[in-house]
Coordinates of C-alpha atoms in Angstrom, one line a residue:
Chain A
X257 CA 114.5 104.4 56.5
X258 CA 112.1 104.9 53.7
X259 CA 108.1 104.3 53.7
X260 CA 108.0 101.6 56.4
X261 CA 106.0 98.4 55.5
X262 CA 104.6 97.9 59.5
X263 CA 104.3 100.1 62.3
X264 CA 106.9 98.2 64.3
X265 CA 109.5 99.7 61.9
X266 CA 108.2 103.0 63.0
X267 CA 110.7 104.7 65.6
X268 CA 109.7 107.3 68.1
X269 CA 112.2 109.6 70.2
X270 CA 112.2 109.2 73.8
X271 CA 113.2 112.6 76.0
X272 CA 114.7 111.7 79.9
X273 CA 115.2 113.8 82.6
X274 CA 118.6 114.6 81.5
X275 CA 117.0 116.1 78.6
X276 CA 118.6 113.6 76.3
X277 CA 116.7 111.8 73.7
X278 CA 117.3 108.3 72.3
X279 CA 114.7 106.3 70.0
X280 CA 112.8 103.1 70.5
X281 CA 111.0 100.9 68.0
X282 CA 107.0 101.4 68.1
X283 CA 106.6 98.0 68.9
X284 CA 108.4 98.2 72.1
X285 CA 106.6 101.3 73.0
X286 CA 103.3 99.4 72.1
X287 CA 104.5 97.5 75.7
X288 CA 103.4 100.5 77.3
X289 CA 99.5 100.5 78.0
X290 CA 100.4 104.8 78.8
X291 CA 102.2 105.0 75.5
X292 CA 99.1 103.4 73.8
X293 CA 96.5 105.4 75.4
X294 CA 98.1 108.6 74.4
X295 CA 100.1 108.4 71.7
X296 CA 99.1 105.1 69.6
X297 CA 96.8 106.6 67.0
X298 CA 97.6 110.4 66.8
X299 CA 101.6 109.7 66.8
X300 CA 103.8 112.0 68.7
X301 CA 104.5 115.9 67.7
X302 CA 108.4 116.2 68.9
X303 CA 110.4 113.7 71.4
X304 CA 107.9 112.2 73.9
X305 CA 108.7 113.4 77.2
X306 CA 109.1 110.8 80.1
X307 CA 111.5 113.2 82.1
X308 CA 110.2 111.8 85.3
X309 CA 113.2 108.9 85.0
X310 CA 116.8 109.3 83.9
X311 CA 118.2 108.1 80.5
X312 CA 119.6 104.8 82.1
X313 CA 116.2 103.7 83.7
X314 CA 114.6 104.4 80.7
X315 CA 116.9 103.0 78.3
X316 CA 117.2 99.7 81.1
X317 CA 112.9 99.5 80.6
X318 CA 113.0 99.5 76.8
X319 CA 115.6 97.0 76.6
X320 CA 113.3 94.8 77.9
X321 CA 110.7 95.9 75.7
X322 CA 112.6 95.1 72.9
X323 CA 113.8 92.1 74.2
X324 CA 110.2 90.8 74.3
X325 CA 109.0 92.3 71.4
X326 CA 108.1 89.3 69.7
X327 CA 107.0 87.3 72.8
X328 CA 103.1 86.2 73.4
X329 CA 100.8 88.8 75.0
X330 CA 100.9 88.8 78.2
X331 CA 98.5 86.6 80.6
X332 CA 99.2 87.4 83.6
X333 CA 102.0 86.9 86.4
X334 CA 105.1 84.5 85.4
X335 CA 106.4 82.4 87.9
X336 CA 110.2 83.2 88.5
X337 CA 111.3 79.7 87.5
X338 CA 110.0 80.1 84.5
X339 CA 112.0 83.0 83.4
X340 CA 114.3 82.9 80.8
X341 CA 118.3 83.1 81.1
X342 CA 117.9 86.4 79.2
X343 CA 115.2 87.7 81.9
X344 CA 117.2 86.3 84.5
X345 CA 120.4 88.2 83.5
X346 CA 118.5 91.4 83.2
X347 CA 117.0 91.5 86.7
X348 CA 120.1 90.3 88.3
X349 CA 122.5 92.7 86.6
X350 CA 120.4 95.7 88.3
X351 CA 121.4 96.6 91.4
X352 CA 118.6 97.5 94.1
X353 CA 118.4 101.4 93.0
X354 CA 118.1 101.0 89.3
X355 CA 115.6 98.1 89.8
X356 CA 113.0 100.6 92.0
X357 CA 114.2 103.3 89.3
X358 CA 112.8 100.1 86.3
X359 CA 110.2 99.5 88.9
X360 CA 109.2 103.0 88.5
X361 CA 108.8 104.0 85.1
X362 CA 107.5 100.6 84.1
X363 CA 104.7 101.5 86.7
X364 CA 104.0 104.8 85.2
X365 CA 104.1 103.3 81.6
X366 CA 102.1 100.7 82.4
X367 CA 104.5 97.9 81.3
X368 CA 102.5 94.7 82.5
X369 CA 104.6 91.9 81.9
X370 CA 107.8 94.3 83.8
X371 CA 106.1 95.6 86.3
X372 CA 104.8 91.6 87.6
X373 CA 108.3 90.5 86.9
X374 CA 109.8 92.9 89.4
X375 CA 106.2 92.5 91.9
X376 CA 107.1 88.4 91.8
X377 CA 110.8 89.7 92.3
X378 CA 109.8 91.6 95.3
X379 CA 107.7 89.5 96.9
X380 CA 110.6 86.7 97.0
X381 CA 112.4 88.5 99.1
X382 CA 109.2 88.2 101.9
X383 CA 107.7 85.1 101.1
X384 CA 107.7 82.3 103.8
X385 CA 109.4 84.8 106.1
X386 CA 108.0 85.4 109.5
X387 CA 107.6 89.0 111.2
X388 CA 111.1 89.7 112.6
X389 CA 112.4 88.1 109.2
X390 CA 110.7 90.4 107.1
X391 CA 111.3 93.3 109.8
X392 CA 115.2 92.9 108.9
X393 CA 114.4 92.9 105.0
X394 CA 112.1 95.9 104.7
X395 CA 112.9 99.6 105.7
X396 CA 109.5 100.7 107.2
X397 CA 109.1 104.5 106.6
X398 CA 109.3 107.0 108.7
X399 CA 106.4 110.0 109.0
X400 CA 108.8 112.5 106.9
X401 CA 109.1 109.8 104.4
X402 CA 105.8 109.3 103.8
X403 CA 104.5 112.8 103.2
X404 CA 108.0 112.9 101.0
X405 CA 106.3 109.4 99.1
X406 CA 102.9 111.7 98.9
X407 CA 104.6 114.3 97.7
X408 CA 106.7 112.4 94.6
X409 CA 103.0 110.7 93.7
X410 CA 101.6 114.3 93.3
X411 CA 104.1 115.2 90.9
X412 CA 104.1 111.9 88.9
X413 CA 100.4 112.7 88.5
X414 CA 101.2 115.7 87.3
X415 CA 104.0 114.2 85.0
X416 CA 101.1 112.0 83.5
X417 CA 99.3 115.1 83.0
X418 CA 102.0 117.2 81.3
X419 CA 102.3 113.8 79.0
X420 CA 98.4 113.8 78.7
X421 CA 98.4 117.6 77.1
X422 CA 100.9 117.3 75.4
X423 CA 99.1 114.3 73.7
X424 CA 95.9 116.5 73.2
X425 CA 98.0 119.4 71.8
X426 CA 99.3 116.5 69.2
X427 CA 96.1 115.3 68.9
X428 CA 94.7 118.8 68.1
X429 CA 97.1 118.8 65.2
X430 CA 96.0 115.9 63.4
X431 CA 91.8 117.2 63.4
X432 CA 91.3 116.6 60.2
X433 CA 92.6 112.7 60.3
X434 CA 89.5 112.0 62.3
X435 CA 87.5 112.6 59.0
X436 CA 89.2 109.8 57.3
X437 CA 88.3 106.1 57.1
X438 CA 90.0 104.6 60.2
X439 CA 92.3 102.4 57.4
X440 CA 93.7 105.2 55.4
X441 CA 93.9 107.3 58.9
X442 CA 96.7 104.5 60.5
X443 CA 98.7 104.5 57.0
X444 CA 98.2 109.0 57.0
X445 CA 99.8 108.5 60.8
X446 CA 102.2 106.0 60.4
X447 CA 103.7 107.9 57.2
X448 CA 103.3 111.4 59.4
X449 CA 105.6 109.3 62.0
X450 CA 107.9 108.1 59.5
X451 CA 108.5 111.2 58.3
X452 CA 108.9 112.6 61.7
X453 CA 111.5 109.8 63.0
X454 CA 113.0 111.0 59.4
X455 CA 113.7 114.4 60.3
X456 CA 114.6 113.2 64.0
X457 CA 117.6 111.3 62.1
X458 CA 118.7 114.0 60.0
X459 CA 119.1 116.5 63.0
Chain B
X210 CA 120.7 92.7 93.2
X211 CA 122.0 93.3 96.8
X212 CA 120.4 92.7 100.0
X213 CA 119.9 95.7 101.0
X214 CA 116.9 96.6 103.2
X215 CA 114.5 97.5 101.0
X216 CA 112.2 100.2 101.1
X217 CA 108.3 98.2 100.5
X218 CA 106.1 101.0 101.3
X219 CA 108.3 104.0 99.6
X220 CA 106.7 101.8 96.3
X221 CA 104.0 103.4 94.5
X222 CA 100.3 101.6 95.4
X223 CA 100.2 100.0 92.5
X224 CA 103.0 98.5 92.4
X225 CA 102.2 97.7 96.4
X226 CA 99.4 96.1 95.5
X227 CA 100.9 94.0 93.1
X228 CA 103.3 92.6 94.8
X229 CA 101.0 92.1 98.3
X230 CA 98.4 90.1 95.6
X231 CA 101.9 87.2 95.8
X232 CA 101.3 86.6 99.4
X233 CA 99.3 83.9 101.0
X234 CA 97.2 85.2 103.9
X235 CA 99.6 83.9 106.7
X236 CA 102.4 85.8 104.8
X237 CA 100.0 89.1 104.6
X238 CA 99.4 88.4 108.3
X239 CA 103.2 88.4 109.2
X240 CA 103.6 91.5 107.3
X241 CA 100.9 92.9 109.7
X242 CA 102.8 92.9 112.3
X243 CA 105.7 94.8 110.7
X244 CA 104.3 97.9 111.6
X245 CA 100.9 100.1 111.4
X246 CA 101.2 101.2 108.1
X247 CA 102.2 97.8 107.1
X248 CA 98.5 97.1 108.6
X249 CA 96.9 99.7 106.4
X250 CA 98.2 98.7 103.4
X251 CA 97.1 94.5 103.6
X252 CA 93.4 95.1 101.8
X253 CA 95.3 96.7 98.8
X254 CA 95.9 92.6 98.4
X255 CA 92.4 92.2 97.1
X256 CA 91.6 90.4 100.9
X257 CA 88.1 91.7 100.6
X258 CA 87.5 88.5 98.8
X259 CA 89.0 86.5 101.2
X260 CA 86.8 84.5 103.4
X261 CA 87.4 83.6 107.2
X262 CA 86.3 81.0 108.8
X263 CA 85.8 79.6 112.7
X264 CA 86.4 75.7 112.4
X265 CA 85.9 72.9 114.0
X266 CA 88.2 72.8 117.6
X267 CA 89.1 76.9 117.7
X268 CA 90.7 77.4 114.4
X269 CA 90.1 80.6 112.5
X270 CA 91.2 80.1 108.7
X271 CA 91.8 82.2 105.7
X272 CA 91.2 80.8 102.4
X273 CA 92.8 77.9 103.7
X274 CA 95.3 79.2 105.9
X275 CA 95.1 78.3 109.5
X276 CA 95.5 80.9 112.4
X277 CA 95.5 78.4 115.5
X278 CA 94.8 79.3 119.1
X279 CA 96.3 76.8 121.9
X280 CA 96.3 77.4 126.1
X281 CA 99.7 77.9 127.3
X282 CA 101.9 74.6 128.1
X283 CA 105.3 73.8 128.7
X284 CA 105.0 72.3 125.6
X285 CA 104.3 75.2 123.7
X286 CA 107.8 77.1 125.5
X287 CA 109.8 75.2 123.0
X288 CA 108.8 75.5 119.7
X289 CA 108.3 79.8 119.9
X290 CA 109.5 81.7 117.4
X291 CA 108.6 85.1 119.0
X292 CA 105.2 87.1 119.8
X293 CA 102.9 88.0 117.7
X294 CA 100.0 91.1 118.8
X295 CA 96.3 90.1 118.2
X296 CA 94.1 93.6 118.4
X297 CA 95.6 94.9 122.5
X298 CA 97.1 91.6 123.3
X299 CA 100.8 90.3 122.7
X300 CA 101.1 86.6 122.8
X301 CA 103.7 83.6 122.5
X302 CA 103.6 82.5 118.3
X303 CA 105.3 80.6 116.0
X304 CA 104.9 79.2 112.0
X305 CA 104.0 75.8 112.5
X306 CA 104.4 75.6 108.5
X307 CA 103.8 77.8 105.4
X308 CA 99.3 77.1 106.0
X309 CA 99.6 77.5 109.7
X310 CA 100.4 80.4 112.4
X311 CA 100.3 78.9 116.5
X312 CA 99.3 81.4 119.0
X313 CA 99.6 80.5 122.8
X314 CA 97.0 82.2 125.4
X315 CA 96.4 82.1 128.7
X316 CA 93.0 81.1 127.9
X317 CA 92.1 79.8 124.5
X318 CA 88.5 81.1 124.4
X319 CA 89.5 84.9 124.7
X320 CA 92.6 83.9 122.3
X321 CA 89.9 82.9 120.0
X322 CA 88.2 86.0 120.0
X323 CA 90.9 88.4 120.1
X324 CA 92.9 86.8 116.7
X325 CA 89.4 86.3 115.0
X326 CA 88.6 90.2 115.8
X327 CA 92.3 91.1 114.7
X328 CA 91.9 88.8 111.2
X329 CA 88.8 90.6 110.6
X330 CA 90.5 93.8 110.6
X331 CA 93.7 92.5 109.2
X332 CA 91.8 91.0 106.0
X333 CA 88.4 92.8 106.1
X334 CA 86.7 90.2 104.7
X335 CA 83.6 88.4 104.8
X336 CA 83.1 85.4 107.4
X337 CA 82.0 82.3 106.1
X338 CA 81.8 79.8 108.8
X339 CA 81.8 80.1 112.6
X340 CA 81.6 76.5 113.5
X341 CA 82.5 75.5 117.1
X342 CA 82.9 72.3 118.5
X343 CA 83.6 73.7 122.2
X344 CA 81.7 74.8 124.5
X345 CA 82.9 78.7 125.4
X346 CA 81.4 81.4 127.5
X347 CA 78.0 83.0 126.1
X348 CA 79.8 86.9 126.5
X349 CA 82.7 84.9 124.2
X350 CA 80.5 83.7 121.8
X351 CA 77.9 86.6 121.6
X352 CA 81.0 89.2 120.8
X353 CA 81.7 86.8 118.5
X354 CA 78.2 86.8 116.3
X355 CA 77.9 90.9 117.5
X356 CA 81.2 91.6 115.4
X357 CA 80.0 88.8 112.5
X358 CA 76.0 91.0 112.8
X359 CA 78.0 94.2 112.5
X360 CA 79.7 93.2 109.1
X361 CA 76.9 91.0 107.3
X362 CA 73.5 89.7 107.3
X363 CA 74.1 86.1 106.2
X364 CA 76.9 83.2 106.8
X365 CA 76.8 80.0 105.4
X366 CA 77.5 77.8 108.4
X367 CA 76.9 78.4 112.1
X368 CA 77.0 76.6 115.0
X369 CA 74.7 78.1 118.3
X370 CA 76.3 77.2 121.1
X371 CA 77.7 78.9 124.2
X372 CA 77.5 78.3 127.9
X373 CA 75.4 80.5 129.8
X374 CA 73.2 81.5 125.8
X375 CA 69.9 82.5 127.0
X376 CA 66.4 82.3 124.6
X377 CA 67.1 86.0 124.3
X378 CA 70.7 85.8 122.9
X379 CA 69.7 82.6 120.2
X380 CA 66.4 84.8 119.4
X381 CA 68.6 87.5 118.6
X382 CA 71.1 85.4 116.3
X383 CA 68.4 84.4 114.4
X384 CA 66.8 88.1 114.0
X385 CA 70.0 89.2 112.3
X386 CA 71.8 86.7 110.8
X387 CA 70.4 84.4 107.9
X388 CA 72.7 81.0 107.8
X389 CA 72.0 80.0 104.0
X390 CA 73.9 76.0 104.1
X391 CA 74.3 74.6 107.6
X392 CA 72.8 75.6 110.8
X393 CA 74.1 73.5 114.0
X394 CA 72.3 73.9 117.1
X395 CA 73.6 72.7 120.6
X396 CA 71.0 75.3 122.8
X397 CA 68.0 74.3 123.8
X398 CA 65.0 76.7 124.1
X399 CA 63.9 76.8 127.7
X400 CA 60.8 78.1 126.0
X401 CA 60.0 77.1 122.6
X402 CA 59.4 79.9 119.8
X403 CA 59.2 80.4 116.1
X404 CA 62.3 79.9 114.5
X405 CA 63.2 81.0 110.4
X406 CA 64.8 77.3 109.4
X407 CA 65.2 78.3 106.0
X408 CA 68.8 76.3 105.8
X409 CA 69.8 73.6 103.1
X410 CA 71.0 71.7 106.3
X411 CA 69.8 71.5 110.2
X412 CA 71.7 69.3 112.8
X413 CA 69.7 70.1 116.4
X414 CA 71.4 67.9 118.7
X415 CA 68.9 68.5 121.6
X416 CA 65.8 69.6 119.8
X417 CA 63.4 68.2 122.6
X418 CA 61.8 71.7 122.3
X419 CA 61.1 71.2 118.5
X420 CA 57.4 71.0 118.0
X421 CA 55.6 69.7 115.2
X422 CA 55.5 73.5 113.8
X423 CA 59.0 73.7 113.6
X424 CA 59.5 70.5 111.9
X425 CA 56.6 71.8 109.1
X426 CA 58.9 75.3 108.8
X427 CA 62.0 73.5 107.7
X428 CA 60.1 72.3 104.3
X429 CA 62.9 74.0 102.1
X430 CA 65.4 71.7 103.7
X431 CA 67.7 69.1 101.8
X432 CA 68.7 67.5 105.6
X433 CA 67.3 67.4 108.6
X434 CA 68.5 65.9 111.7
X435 CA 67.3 66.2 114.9
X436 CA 68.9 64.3 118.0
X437 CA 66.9 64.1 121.4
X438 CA 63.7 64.4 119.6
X439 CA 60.2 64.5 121.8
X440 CA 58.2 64.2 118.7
X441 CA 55.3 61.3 119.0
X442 CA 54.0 58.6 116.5
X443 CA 51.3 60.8 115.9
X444 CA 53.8 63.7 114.9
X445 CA 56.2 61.5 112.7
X446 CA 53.0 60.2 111.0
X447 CA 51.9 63.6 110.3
X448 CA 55.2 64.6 109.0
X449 CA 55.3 61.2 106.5
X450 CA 52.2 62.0 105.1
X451 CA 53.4 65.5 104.4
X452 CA 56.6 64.5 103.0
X453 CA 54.8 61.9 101.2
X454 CA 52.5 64.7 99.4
X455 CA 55.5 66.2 98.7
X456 CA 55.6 69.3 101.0
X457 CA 58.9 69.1 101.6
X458 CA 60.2 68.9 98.2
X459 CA 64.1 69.5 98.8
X460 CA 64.4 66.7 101.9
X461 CA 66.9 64.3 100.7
X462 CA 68.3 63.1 104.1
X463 CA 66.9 63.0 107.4
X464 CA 67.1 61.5 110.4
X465 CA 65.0 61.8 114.0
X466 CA 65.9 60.4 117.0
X467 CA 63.1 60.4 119.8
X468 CA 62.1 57.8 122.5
X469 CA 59.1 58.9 122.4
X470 CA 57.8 57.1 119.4
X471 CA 56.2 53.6 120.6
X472 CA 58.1 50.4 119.6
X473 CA 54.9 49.4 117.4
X474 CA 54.8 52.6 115.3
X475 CA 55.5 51.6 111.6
X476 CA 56.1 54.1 108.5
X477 CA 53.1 54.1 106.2
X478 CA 52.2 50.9 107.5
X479 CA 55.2 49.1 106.0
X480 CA 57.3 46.4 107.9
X481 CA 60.3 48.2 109.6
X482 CA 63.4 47.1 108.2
X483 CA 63.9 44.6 105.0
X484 CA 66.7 42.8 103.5
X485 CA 70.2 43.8 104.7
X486 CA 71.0 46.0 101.7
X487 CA 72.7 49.7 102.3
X488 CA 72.3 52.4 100.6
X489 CA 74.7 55.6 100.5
X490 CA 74.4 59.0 98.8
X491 CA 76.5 62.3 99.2
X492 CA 74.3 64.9 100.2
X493 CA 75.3 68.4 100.5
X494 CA 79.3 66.8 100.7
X495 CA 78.6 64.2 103.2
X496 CA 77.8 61.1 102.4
X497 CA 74.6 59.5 103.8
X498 CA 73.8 56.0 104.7
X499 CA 70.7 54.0 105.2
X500 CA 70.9 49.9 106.1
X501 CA 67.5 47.9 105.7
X502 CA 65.3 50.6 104.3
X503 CA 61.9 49.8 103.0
X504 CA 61.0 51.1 99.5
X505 CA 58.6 54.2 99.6
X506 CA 57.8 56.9 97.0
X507 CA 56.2 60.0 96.8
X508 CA 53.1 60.8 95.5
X509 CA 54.7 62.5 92.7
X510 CA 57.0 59.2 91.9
X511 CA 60.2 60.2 93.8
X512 CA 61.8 57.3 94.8
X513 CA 63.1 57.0 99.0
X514 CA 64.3 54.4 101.5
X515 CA 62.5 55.1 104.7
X516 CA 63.6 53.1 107.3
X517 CA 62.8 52.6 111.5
X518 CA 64.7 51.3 114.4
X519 CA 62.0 50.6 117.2
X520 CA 65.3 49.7 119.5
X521 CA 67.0 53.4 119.2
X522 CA 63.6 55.0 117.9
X523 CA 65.1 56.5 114.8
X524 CA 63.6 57.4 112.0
X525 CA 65.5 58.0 109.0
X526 CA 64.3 59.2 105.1
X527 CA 66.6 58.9 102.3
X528 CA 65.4 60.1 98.5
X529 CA 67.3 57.9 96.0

């Protein structure tokens, strides 16, 4: 890839858990309200690290980014019947683990349209049930799992911070892009990406 | 994806509080029950902008959903689907459909009390209505208004009525809780005091203690109507003139009904009834009707049927 025309050409590399990396198009990645918060504007110094979630989770998330890349913005919850065969294929080919895995990451990175898809998806499985129904489809925590569910939110909060600096330290970097005009400041970043997704390749 | 139990409060909240925000209340309700934490988690629904509600015949609803409470019957024995607990008590339930959750009680008044106590700590939200169209015991009904007092200084719609309400108890409503749309009155004052009417709508089905002083202080009214009435010719005269001069400037409806105005008392002078023509308006969602009224208007030009029934001494006003 040469000097892209649009940002949505731009790639950026993705680092798992495993410690693997594997791109994904900047206009999947715009999906992600986390992504754009930290990353948009300043671009990304390196692979980004979401290494809170294994390579199939993450790779199962972006699928679906790129799968709806060039849908509408989103508006708000979808019903289920309105879901396309493609979306429908997608959630049932999951089995329960990897869909709280998507459920997950597409909660941390702030995936909207994902994240209601698999909330709707959820709440299927409860609704019009009475107690002793929905007794028999939910596993209600015990004490030790709860501190255990405490415990996992303290470190994704310290994920999101690790992701946060690392952001800054990118950020910190690029100082002398805030001078420019905000126009010539995109084309500086998106050529400073291309270059970097460039180099990625040639590794 | 398998069915699996699956593990609903191992999500993260936010997630949580997605999915609880696809529940109607009667589903958040059931979900309740599944445990304590299950409880906890229910306002993470956005149910603080719920609204509850005490109908008409003992129902409590939520946004529409209906929570009802019945006395125990052989009846009831065949249709349960299992108990459901309501704050320390574990009764007899069952979904009568998606809107509505049955709860059986060995008496209906304390069932009342103890599932609208539990919603309000299921959904914490604010109460709307409490509207009651049964008689039930004053320590019922004050606990009732104490819990509503304790949580907000205004409902829309009440209804004072409990047996064995003292002055002191309805004295006390009215101190703490302004109604705003529709106040209902079935107590009557043993000894007659000021009272704040500043409601869009008064129905006072005994209001032999009203005085002329009360009728003067519900001027910000839109309808007034006041069964049982002891107000005289001489007060209902008093009051025409007012309205007349526009001192009650919001009245579009009202209605009085008192034997103690004479057979020969005539508004403004004007014959009784006219023609046989009707006339109907919706005031306040309720449509108002008036048959034979005589033209009037009001000094500033506003247009009225006014109309009197020497036979069931009725008075009734309504602005065109």
């Amino acid at each position: 890839m040469t000097s892209p025309a649009s940002s949505s050409e731009v790639k950026y590399l993705i680092e798992s858990s495993e410690g693997n990396t594997f791109d994904v198009s900047g206009a999947a990645l715009r999906q992600s309200n986390t992504f754009n918060a930290m990353f948009l504007n300043i671009g990304a110094d390196g692979p980004i690290p979401f290494t809170d979630y294994n390579e199939a989770t993450l790779k199962k998330v972006f699928e679906y980014c790129e799968h709806s890349v060039n849908e509408e913005n989103y508006s708000g919850p979808k019903h289920q019947d309105d879901l396309s065969k493609w979306d429908l294929n997608f959630f049932n080919e999951m089995d329960q683990k990897m869909f709280i895995d998507v459920i997950n990451a597409s909660n941390f990175l702030d995936i909207e349209r994902l994240t209601s898809y698999c909330c709707e998806r959820i709440a299927r499985m409860l609704r019009g049930k009475n107690t002793q129904e929905m007794i028999k489809v939910i596993t209600l925590p015990t004490a030790e799992e709860l501190e255990a569910k405490q415990k996992v939110e303290e470190k994704k909060a310290a994920a999101a911070k690790k992701v946060a600096e690392k952001a800054a330290e990118t950020a910190e970097k690029t100082e002398t892009l805030e001078e420019l005009p905000v126009q010539q400041l995109v084309q500086t970043t998106r050529n400073k990406l291309t270059r970097k997704y460039l180099s990625f390749s040639n590794e | 994806m398998n069915s699996q139990p699956f593990k609903l409060l191992g999500l993260p909240t936010l997630v949580l509080r997605n999915v609880l925000q696809f529940f109607n209340p009667i589903e958040l309700f059931e979900l309740s029950q599944c445990s304590k934490r299950a409880f906890s988690i229910i306002p993470l629904s956005g149910s603080k902008k719920f609204n509850l509600r005490i109908n008409e015949r003992s129902t409590i609803s939520v946004n529409g959903h209906y929570f009802g409470t019945y006395n125990n019957s052989p009846l009831s024995e065949n249709n349960l689907h299992g108990t459901r607990t309501f704050m320390e008590s574990t009764v007899k339930a069952y979904l009568h459909s998606e809107h509505e959750l049955v709860s059986f009680w060995d008496n209906r008044n304390v069932g009342l009390k103890a599932v609208f106590f539990h919603l309000s700590k299921v959904f914490d939200c604010a109460i709307e209505y409490a509207r009651f169209t049964d008689k039930i015991p004053a320590a019922i009904y004050m606990s009732i208004i104490d819990l509503i007092t304790s949580r907000q200084s205004e409902i829309k719609d009440l209804t004072i009525w409990g047996d064995g309400l003292t002055d002191e108890h309805v004295t006390e409503i009215f101190d703490n809780l302004k109604v705003t749309d529709h106040l209902e009155m079935n107590y009557q004052y043993s000894v007659p005091r000021p009272i704040p009417f500043n409601t869009k709508s008064i129905d006072i089905w005994n209001s032999s203690w009203i005085t002329m002083e009360h009728l003067k202080s519900m001027n910000k009214c839109t309808v007034i109507q006041l069964y049982r009435s002891t107000l005289t010719d001489q007060d209902i005269t008093l009051f025409l003139n007012n309205w007349k001069s526009g001192k009650f400037p919001n009245l579009q409806y009202l209605f009085i009904k008192s034997s103690f105005i004479s057979k020969t008392f005539t508004a403004f002078g004007l014959p009784s009834l006219t023609g046989n023509q009707s006339h109907e308006k919706t005031i306040l969602g309720i449509e108002r009707e008036i048959y034979r009224g005589v033209d009037v208007r009001r000094d500033d030009g506003i247009a009225a049927k006014v109309r009197f029934d020497d036979k069931e001494g009725v008075l009734q006003i309504l602005v065109l």
